[in-house]
Coordinates of C-alpha atoms in Angstrom, one line a residue:
X1 CA 40.1 -16.3 86.6
X2 CA 38.6 -12.9 87.6
X3 CA 34.9 -12.8 88.4
X4 CA 32.7 -10.7 86.2
X5 CA 29.1 -9.5 86.5
X6 CA 26.9 -8.0 83.9
X7 CA 24.4 -5.5 85.3
X8 CA 21.7 -3.9 83.1
X9 CA 19.2 -1.1 83.5
X10 CA 16.6 0.2 81.1
X11 CA 16.2 3.4 79.2
X12 CA 13.2 5.7 80.2
X13 CA 9.7 4.7 79.2
X14 CA 6.1 5.5 79.8
X15 CA 6.6 9.2 79.5
X16 CA 9.3 9.4 82.1
X17 CA 12.4 11.5 81.5
X18 CA 14.7 9.2 83.5
X19 CA 14.7 5.5 84.5
X20 CA 16.0 4.9 88.0
X21 CA 17.3 1.5 87.0
X22 CA 19.7 2.9 84.5
X23 CA 20.7 5.8 86.8
X24 CA 21.5 3.3 89.5
X25 CA 23.4 0.9 87.3
X26 CA 25.5 3.6 85.8
X27 CA 26.3 4.9 89.3
X28 CA 27.9 1.6 90.3
X29 CA 31.7 1.4 90.6
X30 CA 33.6 -0.6 88.0
X31 CA 34.6 -3.1 90.6
X32 CA 33.0 -4.5 93.8
X33 CA 35.4 -6.5 95.9
X34 CA 37.6 -7.0 92.9
X35 CA 34.7 -8.3 90.9
X36 CA 34.5 -6.6 87.5
X37 CA 31.2 -4.9 86.8
X38 CA 30.1 -4.4 83.3
X39 CA 27.1 -2.0 82.8
X40 CA 24.5 -2.3 80.1
X41 CA 21.7 0.0 78.9
X42 CA 18.7 -1.9 77.5
X43 CA 15.9 -0.6 75.3
X44 CA 12.4 -0.9 76.6
X45 CA 11.5 -2.9 73.5
X46 CA 10.3 -6.5 73.2
X47 CA 12.7 -8.6 71.2
X48 CA 15.3 -5.8 70.7
X49 CA 16.2 -5.8 74.4
X50 CA 16.8 -9.6 74.3
X51 CA 19.0 -9.1 71.2
X52 CA 21.1 -6.4 72.8
X53 CA 21.6 -8.7 75.9
X54 CA 22.5 -11.7 73.9
X55 CA 25.0 -9.8 71.8
X56 CA 26.9 -8.9 75.0
X57 CA 26.6 -12.4 76.6
X58 CA 27.9 -13.9 73.4
X59 CA 31.1 -11.8 73.5
X60 CA 32.2 -12.4 77.1
X61 CA 31.7 -14.8 79.9
X62 CA 30.0 -13.6 83.0
X63 CA 29.5 -15.3 86.4
X64 CA 26.2 -13.4 87.0
X65 CA 23.7 -11.4 85.0
X66 CA 21.4 -9.1 87.0
X67 CA 18.9 -6.8 85.4
X68 CA 17.3 -3.9 87.2
X69 CA 13.9 -2.3 86.3
X70 CA 11.6 0.5 87.5
X71 CA 8.5 -0.5 89.4
X72 CA 6.7 2.7 90.1
X73 CA 4.6 2.6 93.3
X74 CA 6.8 0.1 95.1
X75 CA 8.2 1.0 98.5
X76 CA 11.1 -1.5 98.6
X77 CA 13.8 -3.3 96.6
X78 CA 11.9 -6.3 95.1
X79 CA 13.9 -9.4 94.2
X80 CA 12.0 -11.3 91.6
X81 CA 11.6 -15.1 92.1
X82 CA 10.2 -16.2 88.7
X83 CA 9.9 -15.2 85.0
X84 CA 7.1 -16.6 82.9
X85 CA 7.1 -17.4 79.2
X86 CA 4.7 -14.7 78.1
X87 CA 4.6 -11.2 76.6
X88 CA 1.3 -9.5 77.3
X89 CA 0.6 -5.8 77.8
X90 CA -1.8 -3.0 77.1
X91 CA 1.1 -0.5 77.3
X92 CA 3.1 -0.3 74.1
X93 CA 6.9 -0.5 74.4
X94 CA 9.1 2.3 73.2
X95 CA 8.6 1.3 69.6
X96 CA 4.8 1.1 69.9
X97 CA 4.5 -2.7 70.1
X98 CA 2.0 -4.2 72.6
X99 CA 2.0 -8.0 72.3
X100 CA -0.9 -10.0 73.5
X101 CA -0.5 -13.5 75.0
X102 CA 2.7 -14.2 73.0
X103 CA 5.3 -16.7 74.3
X104 CA 8.8 -15.4 74.5
X105 CA 10.0 -18.8 73.3
X106 CA 7.5 -21.1 71.7
X107 CA 9.3 -24.2 72.8
X108 CA 10.5 -22.8 76.1
X109 CA 9.4 -23.9 79.5
X110 CA 6.4 -22.1 81.1
X111 CA 8.7 -20.4 83.6
X112 CA 12.2 -20.2 85.1
X113 CA 13.1 -19.5 88.7
X114 CA 15.9 -17.1 89.4
X115 CA 19.2 -18.5 90.4
X116 CA 20.1 -15.7 92.8
X117 CA 20.0 -16.4 96.5
X118 CA 16.9 -14.2 96.9
X119 CA 16.0 -14.9 100.6
X120 CA 19.6 -14.2 101.7
X121 CA 19.7 -11.1 99.6
X122 CA 16.5 -9.8 101.2
X123 CA 17.7 -10.6 104.7
X124 CA 21.1 -8.8 104.1
X125 CA 19.4 -5.7 102.7
X126 CA 17.0 -5.5 105.6
X127 CA 20.0 -5.8 108.0
X128 CA 21.5 -2.8 106.2
X129 CA 18.3 -0.9 106.7
X130 CA 17.2 -1.0 103.1
X131 CA 13.5 -2.1 102.6
X132 CA 13.4 -5.3 100.6
X133 CA 11.1 -8.1 99.7
X134 CA 10.8 -11.2 97.5
X135 CA 8.4 -10.7 94.6
X136 CA 6.6 -13.5 93.0
X137 CA 5.7 -11.8 89.7
X138 CA 7.9 -9.8 87.4
X139 CA 4.8 -8.9 85.3
X140 CA 4.4 -9.6 81.6
X141 CA 6.1 -6.5 80.2
X142 CA 9.8 -6.0 79.1
X143 CA 11.1 -6.7 82.6
X144 CA 9.8 -10.2 82.7
X145 CA 10.8 -10.6 79.0
X146 CA 14.4 -9.9 79.7
X147 CA 14.5 -11.9 83.0
X148 CA 13.1 -14.9 81.1
X149 CA 15.5 -14.4 78.2
X150 CA 18.5 -14.2 80.5
X151 CA 17.5 -17.4 82.3
X152 CA 16.8 -19.2 79.0
X153 CA 20.2 -18.2 77.7
X154 CA 21.9 -19.6 80.9
X155 CA 20.0 -22.8 80.6
X156 CA 21.1 -23.3 77.0
X157 CA 24.6 -21.9 76.9
X158 CA 26.0 -20.8 80.3
X159 CA 24.8 -23.3 82.9
X160 CA 26.9 -21.8 85.7
X161 CA 25.8 -18.2 85.2
X162 CA 23.5 -16.9 87.9
X163 CA 20.6 -14.8 86.6
X164 CA 18.1 -12.5 88.4
X165 CA 16.0 -9.4 88.3
X166 CA 15.6 -6.5 90.7
X167 CA 12.7 -4.1 90.7
X168 CA 13.3 -0.7 92.3
X169 CA 11.0 2.3 93.2
X170 CA 10.9 5.7 91.6
X171 CA 13.5 8.3 92.4
X172 CA 12.2 11.3 94.4
X173 CA 12.5 13.6 91.4
X174 CA 10.0 11.4 89.6
X175 CA 7.2 11.8 92.1
X176 CA 7.3 15.5 92.6
X177 CA 4.0 15.8 90.7
X178 CA 2.6 12.4 91.8
X179 CA 0.6 12.5 95.0
X180 CA 1.4 10.0 97.7
X181 CA 3.6 7.8 95.4
X182 CA 6.6 6.3 97.2
X183 CA 10.2 6.8 96.1
X184 CA 13.8 5.9 97.2
X185 CA 16.9 7.9 97.0
X186 CA 19.5 6.9 94.4
X187 CA 22.2 6.4 97.0
X188 CA 20.1 3.8 98.7
X189 CA 19.3 2.0 95.5
X190 CA 23.0 1.9 94.5
X191 CA 23.9 0.6 98.0
X192 CA 21.3 -2.1 97.6
X193 CA 22.8 -3.2 94.3
X194 CA 26.2 -3.3 95.8
X195 CA 24.9 -5.5 98.6
X196 CA 23.1 -7.7 96.1
X197 CA 26.4 -8.3 94.2
X198 CA 28.2 -9.1 97.5
X199 CA 25.6 -11.5 98.7
X200 CA 25.3 -13.2 95.3
X201 CA 29.1 -13.7 95.0
X202 CA 29.3 -14.6 98.7
X203 CA 33.0 -13.9 98.9
X204 CA 33.4 -10.2 99.7

């Protein structure tokens, strides 16, 4: 059976015109080492983003689900280690909702650890000259929400599906009017995502 990966990025939010995560995801090839790549755009909306993801996961079987999100101010590709069972923010999502201390699943575990080989991914990215690090917090915004949702889905319905989240810096065009804010070129981000796929599948 052919291997398939679902890779998702987010629509713009927070006043930005673009979101580097979606730009990078949509720039990926349709196949990496004969592994089929399905690309998905997610809304930056609590609840709705999870529904969009689950609708896709329910219609096809994927070996891996990786979500990519923007982390303005970061200097490297950050591979998230853990997702926690909480939605909490002072910044409303794209539909104006700002949950406070709300569990994603009332009966869910406090947290899930990613099932991606995060240390190996970071090592391989660094070998390719792409700054990378393991991150121990995906925050409590929609990024953490969707990482937790993906891992919860796998734990309930798709035990063999690997799930993880990648935070990426701004693109250079986003920081033209922001003083001393780091960025990364799109080509480097796309190369990083390709390397992450190859390392995760460990067969290319």
